[in-house]
mmCIF file of C-alpha atoms and ligand atoms in Angstrom:
data_model
loop_
_atom_site.group_PDB
_atom_site.id
_atom_site.type_symbol
_atom_site.label_atom_id
_atom_site.label_comp_id
_atom_site.label_asym_id
_atom_site.label_seq_id
_atom_site.Cartn_x
_atom_site.Cartn_y
_atom_site.Cartn_z
ATOM 1 C CA MET A 1 0.000 0.000 0.000
ATOM 2 C CA ILE A 2 1.343 3.429 -0.946
ATOM 3 C CA THR A 3 1.471 5.911 1.958
ATOM 4 C CA GLU A 4 2.497 9.575 2.155
ATOM 5 C CA ASN A 5 4.227 11.349 5.041
ATOM 6 C CA TYR A 6 5.951 14.641 5.691
ATOM 7 C CA TYR A 7 9.664 14.390 6.526
ATOM 8 C CA THR A 8 12.192 17.010 7.589
ATOM 9 C CA PHE A 9 15.591 16.633 5.913
ATOM 10 C CA LYS A 10 18.392 18.307 7.869
ATOM 11 C CA ILE A 11 21.302 18.615 5.442
ATOM 12 C CA LEU A 12 24.816 19.790 6.227
ATOM 13 C CA ARG A 13 25.665 22.832 4.134
ATOM 14 C CA TYR A 14 29.167 24.163 3.537
ATOM 15 C CA ASP A 15 31.068 25.713 0.668
ATOM 16 C CA ALA A 16 34.874 25.491 0.731
ATOM 17 C CA LYS A 17 34.916 28.625 -1.453
ATOM 18 C CA GLU A 18 33.240 30.540 1.414
ATOM 19 C CA PRO A 19 35.309 29.394 4.412
ATOM 20 C CA ASP A 20 33.980 32.243 6.594
ATOM 21 C CA VAL A 21 30.573 30.533 6.710
ATOM 22 C CA GLU A 22 30.824 27.607 9.139
ATOM 23 C CA PRO A 23 29.314 24.218 8.245
ATOM 24 C CA HIS A 24 25.673 24.328 9.359
ATOM 25 C CA PHE A 25 22.452 22.391 8.894
ATOM 26 C CA GLU A 26 19.567 23.604 6.745
ATOM 27 C CA SER A 27 16.140 21.952 6.961
ATOM 28 C CA TYR A 28 13.735 21.087 4.160
ATOM 29 C CA ARG A 29 10.226 19.766 4.835
ATOM 30 C CA ILE A 30 8.920 17.620 2.046
ATOM 31 C CA LYS A 31 6.109 15.108 1.454
ATOM 32 C CA VAL A 32 7.485 11.637 0.671
ATOM 33 C CA VAL A 33 5.608 8.636 -0.742
ATOM 34 C CA SER A 34 6.623 5.218 0.526
ATOM 35 C CA GLY A 35 9.326 3.650 -1.636
ATOM 36 C CA LEU A 36 11.092 6.943 -2.400
ATOM 37 C CA THR A 37 14.858 6.859 -1.818
ATOM 38 C CA VAL A 38 16.962 9.509 -0.099
ATOM 39 C CA LEU A 39 18.553 10.280 -3.477
ATOM 40 C CA MET A 40 15.152 10.920 -5.110
ATOM 41 C CA VAL A 41 14.326 13.331 -2.287
ATOM 42 C CA LEU A 42 17.642 15.149 -2.753
ATOM 43 C CA LEU A 43 16.941 15.503 -6.472
ATOM 44 C CA ARG A 44 13.472 16.913 -5.675
ATOM 45 C CA ILE A 45 14.867 19.386 -3.130
ATOM 46 C CA GLN A 46 17.456 20.501 -5.689
ATOM 47 C CA GLU A 47 14.894 20.847 -8.496
ATOM 48 C CA GLU A 48 11.957 22.307 -6.544
ATOM 49 C CA ILE A 49 13.287 24.087 -3.451
ATOM 50 C CA ASP A 50 17.003 24.891 -3.490
ATOM 51 C CA GLY A 51 19.071 24.649 -6.672
ATOM 52 C CA THR A 52 22.279 25.407 -4.767
ATOM 53 C CA LEU A 53 22.239 22.071 -2.888
ATOM 54 C CA SER A 54 25.182 19.921 -4.033
ATOM 55 C CA PHE A 55 25.584 16.135 -4.008
ATOM 56 C CA ARG A 56 26.888 13.457 -6.385
ATOM 57 C CA SER A 57 24.802 10.826 -8.157
ATOM 58 C CA SER A 58 24.584 9.044 -11.475
ATOM 59 C CA CYS A 59 23.200 5.507 -11.839
ATOM 60 C CA ARG A 60 20.451 5.706 -9.159
ATOM 61 C CA SER A 61 20.784 1.939 -8.718
ATOM 62 C CA ALA A 62 23.772 1.234 -6.410
ATOM 63 C CA VAL A 63 26.202 0.626 -9.283
ATOM 64 C CA CYS A 64 28.273 3.771 -9.902
ATOM 65 C CA GLY A 65 29.265 4.343 -6.267
ATOM 66 C CA SER A 66 28.888 8.132 -6.368
ATOM 67 C CA CYS A 67 26.140 8.870 -3.796
ATOM 68 C CA ALA A 68 27.748 7.660 -0.536
ATOM 69 C CA MET A 69 26.945 9.823 2.502
ATOM 70 C CA VAL A 70 25.988 9.616 6.164
ATOM 71 C CA ILE A 71 22.257 9.030 6.552
ATOM 72 C CA ASN A 72 20.951 9.344 10.113
ATOM 73 C CA GLY A 73 24.399 8.430 11.413
ATOM 74 C CA LYS A 74 24.924 5.444 9.117
ATOM 75 C CA ILE A 75 27.161 5.472 6.045
ATOM 76 C CA ASP A 76 25.291 4.208 2.982
ATOM 77 C CA LEU A 77 24.352 4.928 -0.628
ATOM 78 C CA ALA A 78 21.526 7.471 -0.904
ATOM 79 C CA CYS A 79 20.101 5.678 -3.936
ATOM 80 C CA ARG A 80 19.525 2.399 -2.134
ATOM 81 C CA THR A 81 18.167 3.853 1.125
ATOM 82 C CA GLN A 82 14.400 4.222 1.317
ATOM 83 C CA VAL A 83 13.187 7.132 3.429
ATOM 84 C CA ALA A 84 10.288 5.155 4.895
ATOM 85 C CA THR A 85 12.625 2.624 6.495
ATOM 86 C CA PHE A 86 13.475 5.130 9.252
ATOM 87 C CA GLY A 87 11.370 5.226 12.420
ATOM 88 C CA SER A 88 11.750 9.001 12.712
ATOM 89 C CA ASN A 89 10.354 11.710 10.417
ATOM 90 C CA THR A 90 13.608 13.626 10.608
ATOM 91 C CA ILE A 91 16.444 12.503 8.344
ATOM 92 C CA VAL A 92 19.929 13.962 8.867
ATOM 93 C CA LEU A 93 22.298 13.927 5.879
ATOM 94 C CA GLU A 94 26.031 14.586 6.183
ATOM 95 C CA PRO A 95 29.015 14.146 3.833
ATOM 96 C CA LEU A 96 31.335 11.126 4.097
ATOM 97 C CA PRO A 97 33.786 11.421 7.015
ATOM 98 C CA ASN A 98 37.577 11.291 6.500
ATOM 99 C CA PHE A 99 37.375 13.607 3.455
ATOM 100 C CA GLU A 100 37.531 17.378 2.982
ATOM 101 C CA ILE A 101 34.179 18.879 2.007
ATOM 102 C CA ILE A 102 34.078 20.646 -1.358
ATOM 103 C CA LYS A 103 30.429 21.657 -1.112
ATOM 104 C CA ASP A 104 27.531 20.313 0.987
ATOM 105 C CA LEU A 105 27.501 16.515 0.437
ATOM 106 C CA VAL A 106 30.287 16.542 -2.179
ATOM 107 C CA VAL A 107 33.690 15.564 -0.791
ATOM 108 C CA ASP A 108 37.182 15.668 -2.275
ATOM 109 C CA MET A 109 37.927 12.038 -3.208
ATOM 110 C CA THR A 110 41.546 12.737 -4.247
ATOM 111 C CA PRO A 111 43.184 10.847 -1.299
ATOM 112 C CA PHE A 112 40.969 7.817 -2.013
ATOM 113 C CA TRP A 113 41.930 7.729 -5.709
ATOM 114 C CA ASN A 114 45.618 8.317 -4.902
ATOM 115 C CA MET A 115 45.652 5.236 -2.649
ATOM 116 C CA TYR A 116 43.767 3.253 -5.275
ATOM 117 C CA GLU A 117 46.251 4.187 -8.007
ATOM 118 C CA LYS A 118 49.220 3.283 -5.789
ATOM 119 C CA ILE A 119 48.279 -0.407 -5.562
ATOM 120 C CA ARG A 120 48.196 -0.654 -9.402
ATOM 121 C CA PRO A 121 44.588 -1.857 -9.770
ATOM 122 C CA TYR A 122 44.916 -3.794 -13.025
ATOM 123 C CA LEU A 123 46.277 -7.145 -14.237
ATOM 124 C CA ILE A 124 50.075 -7.234 -14.301
ATOM 125 C CA ARG A 125 51.619 -9.887 -16.571
ATOM 126 C CA THR A 126 55.209 -10.955 -17.078
ATOM 127 C CA SER A 127 54.527 -13.760 -19.592
ATOM 128 C CA PRO A 128 54.271 -12.932 -23.308
ATOM 129 C CA ASP A 129 50.754 -11.988 -24.402
ATOM 130 C CA PRO A 130 48.742 -15.131 -25.209
ATOM 131 C CA GLU A 131 47.083 -15.543 -28.614
ATOM 132 C CA LYS A 132 43.644 -16.096 -27.060
ATOM 133 C CA GLU A 133 41.991 -14.780 -23.930
ATOM 134 C CA ILE A 134 43.252 -16.257 -20.672
ATOM 135 C CA GLN A 135 40.574 -18.513 -19.302
ATOM 136 C CA GLN A 136 39.786 -19.073 -15.640
ATOM 137 C CA SER A 137 38.293 -22.174 -14.099
ATOM 138 C CA GLU A 138 35.178 -21.801 -11.939
ATOM 139 C CA GLU A 139 37.320 -22.422 -8.882
ATOM 140 C CA GLU A 140 39.804 -19.699 -9.909
ATOM 141 C CA ARG A 141 36.984 -17.216 -10.510
ATOM 142 C CA SER A 142 35.353 -18.057 -7.195
ATOM 143 C CA ARG A 143 38.462 -16.784 -5.357
ATOM 144 C CA ILE A 144 37.673 -13.207 -6.443
ATOM 145 C CA ASP A 145 33.859 -13.470 -6.399
ATOM 146 C CA GLN A 146 33.412 -11.341 -3.314
ATOM 147 C CA VAL A 147 36.131 -8.681 -3.789
ATOM 148 C CA VAL A 148 35.274 -8.054 -7.419
ATOM 149 C CA ASN A 149 31.925 -6.514 -6.412
ATOM 150 C CA CYS A 150 33.550 -3.307 -5.145
ATOM 151 C CA ILE A 151 32.017 -0.196 -6.774
ATOM 152 C CA LEU A 152 34.602 2.229 -5.284
ATOM 153 C CA CYS A 153 31.962 4.142 -3.359
ATOM 154 C CA ALA A 154 34.337 4.887 -0.424
ATOM 155 C CA CYS A 155 31.745 4.009 2.252
ATOM 156 C CA CYS A 156 34.453 1.855 3.877
ATOM 157 C CA TYR A 157 37.005 4.674 3.669
ATOM 158 C CA GLY A 158 34.573 7.014 5.450
ATOM 159 C CA ALA A 159 33.934 4.430 8.180
ATOM 160 C CA CYS A 160 37.577 3.533 8.892
ATOM 161 C CA PRO A 161 38.818 4.729 12.317
ATOM 162 C CA VAL A 162 42.468 4.376 11.289
ATOM 163 C CA LEU A 163 41.991 6.846 8.428
ATOM 164 C CA SER A 164 40.403 9.351 10.799
ATOM 165 C CA ARG A 165 43.661 9.522 12.754
ATOM 166 C CA ASP A 166 46.149 8.726 9.937
ATOM 167 C CA PRO A 167 45.268 10.064 6.450
ATOM 168 C CA GLU A 168 48.287 8.210 5.041
ATOM 169 C CA TYR A 169 46.812 4.796 5.830
ATOM 170 C CA ALA A 170 46.108 2.918 2.570
ATOM 171 C CA GLY A 171 42.476 2.294 3.546
ATOM 172 C CA PRO A 172 40.132 -0.659 3.177
ATOM 173 C CA ALA A 173 39.132 -0.241 -0.483
ATOM 174 C CA ALA A 174 42.693 -0.072 -1.823
ATOM 175 C CA ILE A 175 43.746 -3.074 0.274
ATOM 176 C CA ALA A 176 40.707 -5.093 -0.876
ATOM 177 C CA LYS A 177 41.443 -4.184 -4.491
ATOM 178 C CA LEU A 178 45.095 -5.230 -4.124
ATOM 179 C CA GLU A 179 44.008 -8.612 -2.790
ATOM 180 C CA ARG A 180 41.528 -8.892 -5.684
ATOM 181 C CA PHE A 181 44.442 -8.796 -8.171
ATOM 182 C CA VAL A 182 46.808 -10.913 -6.068
ATOM 183 C CA LEU A 183 44.122 -13.631 -5.948
ATOM 184 C CA ASP A 184 43.408 -13.397 -9.681
ATOM 185 C CA SER A 185 44.864 -16.437 -11.465
ATOM 186 C CA ARG A 186 45.751 -14.271 -14.499
ATOM 187 C CA ASP A 187 47.807 -11.765 -12.525
ATOM 188 C CA GLU A 188 51.579 -12.302 -12.310
ATOM 189 C CA ARG A 189 52.725 -9.443 -10.079
ATOM 190 C CA PRO A 190 55.832 -10.312 -8.045
ATOM 191 C CA ALA A 191 55.853 -10.694 -4.257
ATOM 192 C CA SER A 192 57.505 -7.252 -4.053
ATOM 193 C CA ALA A 193 54.145 -5.771 -5.149
ATOM 194 C CA LEU A 194 53.080 -6.140 -1.526
ATOM 195 C CA ASP A 195 55.971 -4.006 -0.267
ATOM 196 C CA ALA A 196 53.786 -0.904 -0.503
ATOM 197 C CA VAL A 197 51.362 -2.291 2.106
ATOM 198 C CA ASN A 198 53.873 -4.251 4.230
ATOM 199 C CA ASN A 199 54.022 -1.529 6.880
ATOM 200 C CA GLU A 200 51.982 0.489 9.409
ATOM 201 C CA LYS A 201 50.435 2.568 6.590
ATOM 202 C CA GLY A 202 49.264 -0.654 4.971
ATOM 203 C CA VAL A 203 47.950 -3.991 6.213
ATOM 204 C CA TRP A 204 49.752 -3.810 9.580
ATOM 205 C CA GLY A 205 48.025 -0.521 10.439
ATOM 206 C CA CYS A 206 44.498 -1.955 10.383
ATOM 207 C CA ASP A 207 42.675 -2.193 13.751
ATOM 208 C CA THR A 208 40.618 -5.134 12.385
ATOM 209 C CA ILE A 209 37.443 -3.873 13.987
ATOM 210 C CA LEU A 210 35.367 -4.523 10.860
ATOM 211 C CA ARG A 211 33.690 -1.132 10.398
ATOM 212 C CA CYS A 212 34.520 -1.291 6.685
ATOM 213 C CA ILE A 213 32.601 -4.562 6.409
ATOM 214 C CA ASP A 214 29.566 -3.052 8.185
ATOM 215 C CA ALA A 215 29.655 -0.006 5.892
ATOM 216 C CA CYS A 216 30.088 -1.784 2.549
ATOM 217 C CA PRO A 217 26.864 -1.757 0.481
ATOM 218 C CA LYS A 218 28.148 -4.545 -1.798
ATOM 219 C CA ASP A 219 29.094 -7.106 0.867
ATOM 220 C CA VAL A 220 32.820 -6.783 0.189
ATOM 221 C CA ARG A 221 34.880 -7.685 3.279
ATOM 222 C CA PRO A 222 38.038 -5.500 3.266
ATOM 223 C CA THR A 223 39.123 -6.766 6.710
ATOM 224 C CA ASP A 224 39.335 -10.277 5.255
ATOM 225 C CA SER A 225 41.665 -8.862 2.569
ATOM 226 C CA VAL A 226 43.835 -7.249 5.244
ATOM 227 C CA VAL A 227 44.117 -10.584 7.060
ATOM 228 C CA GLY A 228 44.608 -12.511 3.783
ATOM 229 C CA LEU A 229 47.480 -10.252 2.698
ATOM 230 C CA ARG A 230 49.081 -10.404 6.163
ATOM 231 C CA LYS A 231 49.075 -14.209 5.901
ATOM 232 C CA LYS A 232 50.654 -14.073 2.444
ATOM 233 C CA LEU A 233 53.378 -11.719 3.678
ATOM 234 C CA ILE A 234 54.189 -13.965 6.656
ATOM 235 C CA LYS A 235 54.161 -17.102 4.511
ATOM 236 C CA ASN A 236 56.452 -15.494 1.958
ATOM 237 C CA ARG A 237 58.812 -14.275 4.698
ATOM 238 C CA LEU A 238 58.977 -17.737 6.313
ATOM 239 C CA PHE A 239 58.936 -19.993 3.285
ATOM 240 C CA GLY A 240 59.704 -17.638 0.365
ATOM 241 C CA LYS A 241 56.968 -19.088 -1.820
ATOM 242 C CA GLY A 242 55.767 -15.838 -3.384
ATOM 243 C CA ILE A 243 52.257 -14.469 -2.877
ATOM 244 C CA LYS A 244 50.049 -16.828 -4.887
HETATM 245 S S1 LIG B 301 38.941 -3.271 9.727
HETATM 246 FE FE1 LIG B 301 40.795 -2.087 9.226
HETATM 247 S S2 LIG B 301 40.389 -1.202 7.221
HETATM 248 FE FE2 LIG B 301 38.404 -1.893 8.063
HETATM 249 S S3 LIG B 301 37.526 -0.079 9.067
HETATM 250 FE FE3 LIG B 301 38.656 -1.252 10.637
HETATM 251 S S4 LIG B 301 40.705 -0.337 10.648
HETATM 252 FE FE4 LIG B 301 39.739 0.338 8.746
HETATM 253 S S1 LIG B 302 34.855 -2.160 -0.485
HETATM 254 FE FE1 LIG B 302 32.651 -1.748 -0.394
HETATM 255 S S2 LIG B 302 32.474 0.166 0.731
HETATM 256 FE FE2 LIG B 302 34.594 0.012 0.064
HETATM 257 S S3 LIG B 302 34.677 1.127 -1.864
HETATM 258 FE FE3 LIG B 302 34.305 -1.045 -2.364
HETATM 259 S S4 LIG B 302 32.074 -1.222 -2.476
HETATM 260 FE FE4 LIG B 302 32.487 0.695 -1.437
HETATM 261 S S1 LIG B 303 23.706 6.965 -7.769
HETATM 262 FE FE1 LIG B 303 25.102 5.375 -8.380
HETATM 263 S S2 LIG B 303 25.491 4.321 -6.545
HETATM 264 FE FE2 LIG B 303 23.989 5.769 -5.963
#
C-alpha cells in the first residue's frame, strides 16, 4: 500500500569557497511517498526548493558508487536507502567522514583515488601476451567473487577509524582491491608488489574492527583482505613461496 508522510531533511551545508561561513544544517520539509529513496528526495529538493544544494549521483541503482553519505548516522548509498525505512520523520544527511568537504555533500575524493592508483589496480603480466583470452576455471573465478563486487563508493574509507587519525593509511578499499588482483589467477605481479602495504600505513596498520565490512553496500569484506594479505606476507617471509 502506498502511503504519504511529511519528513524534515536536515542537510549539512558548507562551501569550501566561502570558508567564513561555518558548516551548518539547513532543513527542508517535504512530502514523501513510501518507496522513495533519499537520493530521489535530494533531487526533488534541488529541483523544486534549493538549486544550490550539491551532491553526487549518477546511476540511481547502487552501481556507480557516487552517492555515498551519512544518513541518520549510518554510512550508505543514498540511492539504495528508502526514506520510509526510518522510524523518525527527521532525516539527517552529512558528507562522508575522512574527506575534505568541497560543497555540501560533495567531498574531495583525491586521497581515495591516490591510494587506489598506488596499488596498481589492473592485471600485471610478465609472460608474453597469449594468442587467445586467458581462461579461468570456476574455482579460480570463485576466489575473487566477493572482492570483485567493489564499486569504489568509499563508504568503507569514510567508516575507517584508522583513516580518521592517519590520512596516510592505505584504507580498506585499496587493500581489498590489491588482494583482488593478487588472488586473480591471471595476474603475475611479483611478491615485491606487496611491499607498498607491508608496513603500518598498509595492512599492519588496520585495527581489524570490521567497520569497513559493516559499511560496505556490496558485501565486500576488506578486513578479510587485510588478514589474507598479512598471511601471504608472513608465509612469503617464512617460506619464500611468493604471494600466490
Ligand atoms: S577493519 Fe581495518 S580497514 Fe576496516 S575499518 Fe577497521 S581499521 Fe579500517
Ligand atoms: S569495499 Fe565496499 S564500501 Fe569500500 S569502496 Fe568497495 S564497495 Fe564501497
Ligand atoms: S547513484 Fe550510483 S550508486 Fe547511488
